[in-house]
Amino acid sequence: MYRFLFTQLLSRIDPEDAHHLTVGALRLLSTAPVVKKAVHRRLAPRDPALRVQAFGVHFPGPFGLAAGFDKDAGCVEAMSALGFGHVEVGTITAHAQPGNARPRLFRLPRERAVINRMGFNNAGAGAAARALGRTRGVPAVVGVNIGKTKVVPEAEAAADYVASAKELAPLADYLVVNVSSPNTPGLRNLQAVELLRPLLSAVKEVADGTPKRTPLLVKIAPDLADEDVDAVADLALELGLDGIIATNTTIGREGVSSTEAGGLSGRPLKARSLAVLRRLRARVGDRLTLVSVGGVEDVDDVWERLLAGATLVQGYTGLIYHGPLWAYRIHRGLARRMRRHGVSDLREIVGRTAG
Ligand SMILES: Cc1cc2nc3c(=O)[nH]c(=O)nc-3n(C[C@H](O)[C@H](O)[C@H](O)COP(=O)(O)O)c2cc1C
């Protein structure tokens, strides 16, 4: 059904128009409480074996929606109803900004990939806070991913992140500092430990000050050298962060023919994303929660990430190619596989193939 819709309609229209059409439909779903609850009852993970606890938060299943789909936190409940165990909204910046000029989103169907150079188009932290304040009709675990406003110079980056954190940390189940998008000039320089330390320390102070103490994670790029992955992991431990999300999109073009500028996601990212996860696990063991994202397409991939040490797994590009039942099917397949292997709790398998 989705394959038909995709080939006959969605793949024929501009990718960003298709995205807005989809988000519009999901927003509509969010405004219909009866339908929303009925969809949630049918598709959200309910098998107790799938439940995960990480940094003090209860997740109904390990597979969630990665940042970038719901930039303005407009369809959190709809995505939760469709079966995502958590929804990471954003990237949100302190100030509203339009992002880069269109076209800025490109499908690569043969490679099951996407290139985007959206550039953090979003309505700003205030608008996102209002949107989040309106939700919670159906249960949803919400991560809030924050980034730097484009016009803010690097020297003032920490203050800009702090402004977003103050607005959004109290509304988030967890907060993510995104320093890894390739589409904001200079952003990824902030991954260098000497710049990252003061930035994360400042945001952590805000996150620690909320009534519930909001867990804090950092999201890193797949293009970091292995030693830099280790350095960020050591810093996260030193500062007492709750976890690391790996990875964002890549500026690499291995395995694809397109030379469009931007970040590449989907299948071509799979191997590097998994390698970064393994590297992180070897470095930090179970002292941090690792969230694996990049090229996850099906239950085999999720299983592999769990075994390699991820407690949570995310995806975005797969949604474009597999459609709205993607998360539901992954959780259903995972529950079946657990039963087949005699696994009753995901903690039994997380990190089992890690060194
Ligand atoms: C169109 C698009 C927009 C994205 N926007 C963001 C973003 O705003 N913030 C962020 O942290 N990651 C963003 N990402 C990266 C995803 O969250 C994810 O890390 C990456 O796409 C790899 O996962 P995937 O292969 O499952 O798509 C975006 C990805 C895509 C495809």
Tab-separated table of C-alpha atoms and ligand atoms in Angstrom:
chain	number	residue	atom	x	y	z
A	1	MET	CA	0.000	0.000	0.000
A	2	TYR	CA	2.726	2.505	1.031
A	3	ARG	CA	4.942	1.329	-1.830
A	4	PHE	CA	2.068	2.142	-4.216
A	5	LEU	CA	1.495	5.554	-2.602
A	6	PHE	CA	5.242	6.248	-2.680
A	7	THR	CA	5.822	5.309	-6.322
A	8	GLN	CA	2.567	6.777	-7.650
A	9	LEU	CA	2.406	9.991	-5.625
A	10	LEU	CA	5.076	10.867	-3.071
A	11	SER	CA	8.126	10.092	-5.251
A	12	ARG	CA	6.691	12.274	-8.034
A	13	ILE	CA	6.404	15.420	-5.981
A	14	ASP	CA	9.200	17.549	-4.602
A	15	PRO	CA	10.614	15.782	-1.492
A	16	GLU	CA	10.110	18.772	0.760
A	17	ASP	CA	6.517	19.289	-0.438
A	18	ALA	CA	5.926	15.581	0.264
A	19	HIS	CA	7.342	16.090	3.754
A	20	HIS	CA	5.095	19.087	4.466
A	21	LEU	CA	2.093	17.139	3.143
A	22	THR	CA	2.914	14.271	5.500
A	23	VAL	CA	3.508	16.507	8.532
A	24	GLY	CA	0.272	18.381	7.763
A	25	ALA	CA	-1.670	15.098	7.719
A	26	LEU	CA	-0.012	14.028	10.976
A	27	ARG	CA	-0.863	17.365	12.612
A	28	LEU	CA	-4.462	16.794	11.587
A	29	LEU	CA	-4.296	13.381	13.228
A	30	SER	CA	-2.951	15.071	16.358
A	31	THR	CA	-6.053	17.270	16.524
A	32	ALA	CA	-8.466	14.292	16.415
A	33	PRO	CA	-8.212	12.768	19.903
A	34	VAL	CA	-10.408	9.741	19.219
A	35	VAL	CA	-8.532	8.703	16.077
A	36	LYS	CA	-5.178	9.422	17.691
A	37	LYS	CA	-5.966	7.247	20.690
A	38	ALA	CA	-7.333	4.452	18.472
A	39	VAL	CA	-4.155	4.477	16.323
A	40	HIS	CA	-2.018	4.517	19.459
A	41	ARG	CA	-3.883	1.524	20.894
A	42	ARG	CA	-3.320	-0.381	17.650
A	43	LEU	CA	0.274	0.540	16.758
A	44	ALA	CA	2.217	1.700	19.820
A	45	PRO	CA	4.473	-0.926	21.431
A	46	ARG	CA	2.635	-2.642	24.274
A	47	ASP	CA	4.631	-5.830	24.763
A	48	PRO	CA	6.250	-5.543	28.224
A	49	ALA	CA	9.370	-7.287	26.878
A	50	LEU	CA	10.079	-4.255	24.679
A	51	ARG	CA	10.173	-1.797	27.555
A	52	VAL	CA	13.432	0.006	28.140
A	53	GLN	CA	14.606	2.168	30.976
A	54	ALA	CA	17.384	4.617	30.193
A	55	PHE	CA	18.652	7.574	32.237
A	56	GLY	CA	15.613	7.282	34.471
A	57	VAL	CA	13.088	7.520	31.619
A	58	HIS	CA	10.711	4.690	30.678
A	59	PHE	CA	10.469	3.956	26.952
A	60	PRO	CA	7.691	1.625	25.663
A	61	GLY	CA	10.117	0.270	23.030
A	62	PRO	CA	13.737	0.893	22.003
A	63	PHE	CA	13.105	2.298	18.523
A	64	GLY	CA	12.446	6.030	18.162
A	65	LEU	CA	12.185	8.764	15.568
A	66	ALA	CA	15.448	10.644	14.966
A	67	ALA	CA	15.668	14.439	14.944
A	68	GLY	CA	14.841	16.391	11.803
A	69	PHE	CA	11.418	15.004	10.948
A	70	ASP	CA	9.404	16.944	13.517
A	71	LYS	CA	11.438	20.151	13.577
A	72	ASP	CA	8.813	22.234	15.378
A	73	ALA	CA	7.323	19.609	17.681
A	74	GLY	CA	4.018	19.660	15.809
A	75	CYS	CA	3.305	15.942	15.514
A	76	VAL	CA	4.827	14.292	18.575
A	77	GLU	CA	1.651	12.496	19.532
A	78	ALA	CA	0.929	11.292	16.004
A	79	MET	CA	4.422	9.785	15.682
A	80	SER	CA	4.109	8.174	19.082
A	81	ALA	CA	0.730	6.768	18.041
A	82	LEU	CA	2.366	5.313	14.903
A	83	GLY	CA	4.625	3.220	17.106
A	84	PHE	CA	7.798	5.190	17.744
A	85	GLY	CA	8.998	4.545	21.297
A	86	HIS	CA	10.234	8.120	21.503
A	87	VAL	CA	10.181	11.183	19.297
A	88	GLU	CA	13.178	13.493	19.130
A	89	VAL	CA	12.002	16.925	18.006
A	90	GLY	CA	14.188	19.622	16.437
A	91	THR	CA	16.790	20.671	15.816
A	92	ILE	CA	15.403	23.758	17.523
A	93	THR	CA	17.402	26.996	17.699
A	94	ALA	CA	16.936	29.887	20.137
A	95	HIS	CA	15.775	32.145	17.304
A	96	ALA	CA	13.446	31.260	14.434
A	97	GLN	CA	15.260	30.910	11.111
A	98	PRO	CA	14.285	29.941	7.546
A	99	GLY	CA	17.098	27.475	6.828
A	100	ASN	CA	18.867	27.225	3.474
A	101	ALA	CA	17.347	28.006	0.088
A	102	ARG	CA	15.293	25.298	-1.611
A	103	PRO	CA	15.812	22.759	-3.077
A	104	ARG	CA	17.531	21.364	0.007
A	105	LEU	CA	16.223	17.805	0.298
A	106	PHE	CA	17.042	15.081	-2.253
A	107	ARG	CA	15.929	11.455	-2.445
A	108	LEU	CA	18.325	8.784	-3.688
A	109	PRO	CA	15.894	5.866	-4.011
A	110	ARG	CA	18.325	3.426	-5.606
A	111	GLU	CA	20.657	3.856	-2.656
A	112	ARG	CA	17.775	4.043	-0.128
A	113	ALA	CA	19.334	7.319	0.970
A	114	VAL	CA	18.628	11.035	1.325
A	115	ILE	CA	20.815	14.111	1.092
A	116	ASN	CA	19.634	17.178	2.988
A	117	ARG	CA	20.958	20.653	3.558
A	118	MET	CA	17.927	22.007	5.373
A	119	GLY	CA	20.006	24.218	7.706
A	120	PHE	CA	17.858	24.061	10.873
A	121	ASN	CA	14.728	25.638	9.442
A	122	ASN	CA	12.516	26.058	12.509
A	123	ALA	CA	10.184	28.440	14.275
A	124	GLY	CA	12.463	28.920	17.301
A	125	ALA	CA	12.539	27.727	20.898
A	126	GLY	CA	9.565	29.805	22.056
A	127	ALA	CA	7.251	28.375	19.392
A	128	ALA	CA	8.465	24.831	20.099
A	129	ALA	CA	7.819	25.315	23.822
A	130	ARG	CA	4.248	26.391	23.066
A	131	ALA	CA	3.761	23.379	20.756
A	132	LEU	CA	5.099	20.992	23.409
A	133	GLY	CA	2.865	22.594	26.011
A	134	ARG	CA	-0.155	21.630	23.910
A	135	THR	CA	0.721	17.908	23.634
A	136	ARG	CA	0.336	14.920	25.961
A	137	GLY	CA	-3.071	13.641	24.805
A	138	VAL	CA	-1.497	10.222	24.232
A	139	PRO	CA	1.641	9.046	26.012
A	140	ALA	CA	4.836	10.093	24.246
A	141	VAL	CA	8.486	10.180	25.246
A	142	VAL	CA	9.914	13.418	23.875
A	143	GLY	CA	13.556	14.230	23.298
A	144	VAL	CA	14.394	17.832	22.465
A	145	ASN	CA	17.370	18.417	20.179
A	146	ILE	CA	18.870	21.925	20.252
A	147	GLY	CA	21.349	23.628	17.929
A	148	LYS	CA	23.029	26.949	17.281
A	149	THR	CA	21.189	29.810	15.578
A	150	LYS	CA	23.005	30.399	12.279
A	151	VAL	CA	23.681	34.144	12.737
A	152	VAL	CA	25.124	33.686	16.241
A	153	PRO	CA	28.953	33.679	16.128
A	154	GLU	CA	30.888	30.698	17.470
A	155	ALA	CA	32.124	32.716	20.471
A	156	GLU	CA	28.498	33.183	21.634
A	157	ALA	CA	27.385	29.640	20.863
A	158	ALA	CA	27.130	28.524	24.500
A	159	ALA	CA	24.782	31.386	25.423
A	160	ASP	CA	22.610	30.579	22.397
A	161	TYR	CA	22.310	26.888	23.381
A	162	VAL	CA	21.636	27.910	26.983
A	163	ALA	CA	18.751	30.145	25.864
A	164	SER	CA	17.124	27.183	24.088
A	165	ALA	CA	17.837	24.865	27.018
A	166	LYS	CA	16.166	27.229	29.498
A	167	GLU	CA	13.041	27.324	27.356
A	168	LEU	CA	12.884	23.631	26.494
A	169	ALA	CA	14.644	21.480	29.117
A	170	PRO	CA	11.666	21.615	31.508
A	171	LEU	CA	9.418	20.222	28.746
A	172	ALA	CA	11.760	17.460	27.589
A	173	ASP	CA	12.143	13.859	28.722
A	174	TYR	CA	15.740	14.265	27.556
A	175	LEU	CA	17.752	17.051	25.964
A	176	VAL	CA	20.271	16.716	23.120
A	177	VAL	CA	23.064	19.123	22.229
A	178	ASN	CA	23.497	18.829	18.477
A	179	VAL	CA	26.980	19.815	17.354
A	180	SER	CA	27.077	17.539	14.338
A	181	SER	CA	24.871	18.864	11.556
A	182	PRO	CA	26.912	19.606	8.420
A	183	ASN	CA	24.505	22.338	7.303
A	184	THR	CA	25.244	25.161	9.759
A	185	PRO	CA	28.653	26.632	8.907
A	186	GLY	CA	31.196	25.963	11.669
A	187	LEU	CA	28.788	23.961	13.861
A	188	ARG	CA	30.812	20.774	13.791
A	189	ASN	CA	33.900	22.646	15.035
A	190	LEU	CA	32.086	22.691	18.369
A	191	GLN	CA	32.844	18.966	18.665
A	192	ALA	CA	36.453	19.846	19.475
A	193	VAL	CA	36.839	19.136	23.175
A	194	GLU	CA	38.132	22.597	24.108
A	195	LEU	CA	34.982	24.195	22.639
A	196	LEU	CA	32.640	21.392	23.626
A	197	ARG	CA	33.549	21.359	27.328
A	198	PRO	CA	32.300	24.885	28.177
A	199	LEU	CA	29.265	24.442	25.923
A	200	LEU	CA	28.145	21.152	27.478
A	201	SER	CA	28.927	22.370	31.001
A	202	ALA	CA	26.728	25.432	30.525
A	203	VAL	CA	23.804	23.445	29.088
A	204	LYS	CA	24.191	20.787	31.775
A	205	GLU	CA	23.783	23.376	34.493
A	206	VAL	CA	20.408	24.312	32.992
A	207	ALA	CA	19.340	20.680	32.499
A	208	ASP	CA	20.343	19.796	36.081
A	209	GLY	CA	18.306	22.722	37.379
A	210	THR	CA	14.887	21.592	36.110
A	211	PRO	CA	12.493	20.089	38.679
A	212	LYS	CA	13.004	16.544	37.353
A	213	ARG	CA	16.688	17.011	36.285
A	214	THR	CA	16.547	16.597	32.539
A	215	PRO	CA	18.937	13.961	31.137
A	216	LEU	CA	21.488	15.415	28.716
A	217	LEU	CA	23.021	13.763	25.648
A	218	VAL	CA	25.319	14.949	22.864
A	219	LYS	CA	24.860	14.018	19.203
A	220	ILE	CA	28.009	13.449	17.150
A	221	ALA	CA	28.972	13.212	13.478
A	222	PRO	CA	30.093	10.030	11.711
A	223	ASP	CA	32.912	12.002	10.121
A	224	LEU	CA	34.863	12.420	13.361
A	225	ALA	CA	38.203	10.636	13.398
A	226	ASP	CA	38.232	7.660	15.767
A	227	GLU	CA	40.428	9.509	18.280
A	228	ASP	CA	37.946	12.382	18.315
A	229	VAL	CA	35.098	9.944	18.984
A	230	ASP	CA	37.103	8.719	21.987
A	231	ALA	CA	37.766	12.298	23.120
A	232	VAL	CA	34.069	13.192	23.070
A	233	ALA	CA	33.245	9.965	24.909
A	234	ASP	CA	35.830	10.790	27.612
A	235	LEU	CA	34.424	14.304	27.920
A	236	ALA	CA	30.867	12.998	28.243
A	237	LEU	CA	32.029	10.768	31.102
A	238	GLU	CA	34.005	13.561	32.736
A	239	LEU	CA	31.022	15.935	32.670
A	240	GLY	CA	28.513	13.319	33.819
A	241	LEU	CA	26.389	13.384	30.681
A	242	ASP	CA	23.719	10.722	30.327
A	243	GLY	CA	24.531	9.509	26.855
A	244	ILE	CA	25.716	9.956	23.291
A	245	ILE	CA	23.680	9.830	20.092
A	246	ALA	CA	25.688	8.528	17.150
A	247	THR	CA	25.446	9.491	14.407
A	248	ASN	CA	24.222	12.470	12.449
A	249	THR	CA	24.409	12.551	8.622
A	250	THR	CA	27.752	12.296	6.800
A	251	ILE	CA	29.475	14.622	4.367
A	252	GLY	CA	31.052	11.503	2.822
A	253	ARG	CA	29.708	10.226	-0.501
A	254	GLU	CA	30.858	6.618	-0.421
A	255	GLY	CA	28.489	4.371	-2.332
A	256	VAL	CA	26.381	7.139	-3.859
A	257	SER	CA	26.519	8.859	-7.230
A	258	SER	CA	24.988	12.212	-6.215
A	259	THR	CA	27.303	15.116	-5.480
A	260	GLU	CA	24.621	17.406	-3.965
A	261	ALA	CA	25.988	19.300	-0.965
A	262	GLY	CA	24.595	18.400	2.450
A	263	GLY	CA	24.360	15.492	4.846
A	264	LEU	CA	23.871	11.954	3.568
A	265	SER	CA	21.619	9.565	5.501
A	266	GLY	CA	20.143	6.120	5.035
A	267	ARG	CA	21.717	2.863	3.875
A	268	PRO	CA	25.161	4.250	2.847
A	269	LEU	CA	25.632	5.500	6.429
A	270	LYS	CA	24.965	2.109	8.028
A	271	ALA	CA	28.514	0.752	8.265
A	272	ARG	CA	30.107	3.912	9.671
A	273	SER	CA	27.294	4.486	12.153
A	274	LEU	CA	27.720	0.937	13.454
A	275	ALA	CA	31.506	1.363	13.621
A	276	VAL	CA	31.144	4.530	15.708
A	277	LEU	CA	28.747	2.721	18.043
A	278	ARG	CA	31.233	-0.128	18.521
A	279	ARG	CA	34.031	2.371	19.168
A	280	LEU	CA	31.932	4.198	21.775
A	281	ARG	CA	30.914	0.990	23.508
A	282	ALA	CA	34.531	-0.155	23.696
A	283	ARG	CA	35.433	3.179	25.278
A	284	VAL	CA	32.583	3.710	27.768
A	285	GLY	CA	31.078	0.250	28.316
A	286	ASP	CA	27.732	0.674	30.049
A	287	ARG	CA	28.654	3.901	31.843
A	288	LEU	CA	26.748	5.993	29.271
A	289	THR	CA	23.540	5.299	27.372
A	290	LEU	CA	24.354	4.903	23.692
A	291	VAL	CA	21.703	5.790	21.130
A	292	SER	CA	22.485	4.434	17.669
A	293	VAL	CA	21.182	6.113	14.513
A	294	GLY	CA	22.213	5.960	10.879
A	295	GLY	CA	21.094	3.576	8.143
A	296	VAL	CA	18.745	1.520	10.288
A	297	GLU	CA	16.184	-0.072	7.974
A	298	ASP	CA	14.700	-3.132	9.630
A	299	VAL	CA	14.596	-5.357	12.689
A	300	ASP	CA	17.926	-7.001	11.759
A	301	ASP	CA	19.613	-3.615	11.988
A	302	VAL	CA	17.975	-2.793	15.320
A	303	TRP	CA	18.979	-6.173	16.720
A	304	GLU	CA	22.567	-5.649	15.555
A	305	ARG	CA	22.733	-2.196	17.199
A	306	LEU	CA	21.387	-3.537	20.490
A	307	LEU	CA	23.941	-6.351	20.497
A	308	ALA	CA	26.680	-3.822	19.735
A	309	GLY	CA	25.768	-1.811	22.817
A	310	ALA	CA	22.961	0.610	21.962
A	311	THR	CA	20.177	0.871	24.535
A	312	LEU	CA	18.043	2.925	22.157
A	313	VAL	CA	17.975	3.024	18.348
A	314	GLN	CA	16.604	5.729	16.064
A	315	GLY	CA	15.817	6.213	12.403
A	316	TYR	CA	14.530	8.800	9.960
A	317	THR	CA	15.367	7.985	6.306
A	318	GLY	CA	13.753	4.552	6.580
A	319	LEU	CA	10.436	6.245	7.263
A	320	ILE	CA	10.559	7.876	3.824
A	321	TYR	CA	11.064	4.521	2.083
A	322	HIS	CA	9.092	2.188	4.353
A	323	GLY	CA	6.134	4.378	5.314
A	324	PRO	CA	4.024	5.021	8.389
A	325	LEU	CA	3.933	1.420	9.675
A	326	TRP	CA	7.731	1.227	9.833
A	327	ALA	CA	8.154	1.636	13.593
A	328	TYR	CA	5.199	-0.617	14.379
A	329	ARG	CA	6.669	-3.398	12.219
A	330	ILE	CA	10.123	-3.040	13.728
A	331	HIS	CA	8.805	-3.342	17.285
A	332	ARG	CA	6.555	-6.262	16.340
A	333	GLY	CA	9.480	-8.045	14.663
A	334	LEU	CA	11.732	-7.352	17.616
A	335	ALA	CA	9.243	-8.800	20.106
A	336	ARG	CA	8.957	-11.945	17.961
A	337	ARG	CA	12.711	-12.305	17.702
A	338	MET	CA	13.110	-11.904	21.457
A	339	ARG	CA	10.609	-14.689	22.049
A	340	ARG	CA	12.396	-16.913	19.531
A	341	HIS	CA	15.698	-16.360	21.326
A	342	GLY	CA	14.186	-16.767	24.785
A	343	VAL	CA	14.958	-13.157	25.682
A	344	SER	CA	12.465	-11.567	28.045
A	345	ASP	CA	14.255	-8.286	28.732
A	346	LEU	CA	16.337	-6.231	26.305
A	347	ARG	CA	19.001	-5.742	28.965
A	348	GLU	CA	19.923	-9.384	28.369
A	349	ILE	CA	21.181	-8.576	24.859
A	350	VAL	CA	22.464	-4.981	24.945
A	351	GLY	CA	26.200	-5.068	24.313
A	352	ARG	CA	26.355	-8.851	24.014
A	353	THR	CA	28.593	-8.776	20.923
A	354	ALA	CA	30.648	-5.832	22.190
A	355	GLY	CA	34.297	-6.464	22.899
B	1	LIG	C1	15.837	15.584	6.091
B	1	LIG	C2	16.660	15.366	7.320
B	1	LIG	C3	16.754	16.368	8.268
B	1	LIG	C4	17.506	16.163	9.419
B	1	LIG	N1	17.558	17.149	10.364
B	1	LIG	C5	18.238	16.938	11.518
B	1	LIG	C6	18.243	17.910	12.536
B	1	LIG	O1	17.622	18.961	12.428
B	1	LIG	N2	18.946	17.635	13.669
B	1	LIG	C7	19.641	16.463	13.856
B	1	LIG	O2	20.244	16.264	14.915
B	1	LIG	N3	19.626	15.511	12.899
B	1	LIG	C8	18.942	15.722	11.744
B	1	LIG	N4	18.939	14.753	10.791
B	1	LIG	C9	19.764	13.526	10.998
B	1	LIG	C10	18.947	12.374	11.555
B	1	LIG	O3	18.453	12.669	12.824
B	1	LIG	C11	19.834	11.115	11.631
B	1	LIG	O4	20.871	11.341	12.562
B	1	LIG	C12	20.443	10.743	10.291
B	1	LIG	O5	19.547	10.997	9.226
B	1	LIG	C13	20.859	9.278	10.237
B	1	LIG	O6	19.745	8.431	10.420
B	1	LIG	P1	18.934	7.730	9.196
B	1	LIG	O7	19.957	7.097	8.303
B	1	LIG	O8	18.003	6.774	9.862
B	1	LIG	O9	18.200	8.840	8.504
B	1	LIG	C14	18.189	14.939	9.612
B	1	LIG	C15	18.083	13.940	8.660
B	1	LIG	C16	17.336	14.129	7.509
B	1	LIG	C17	17.237	13.024	6.501
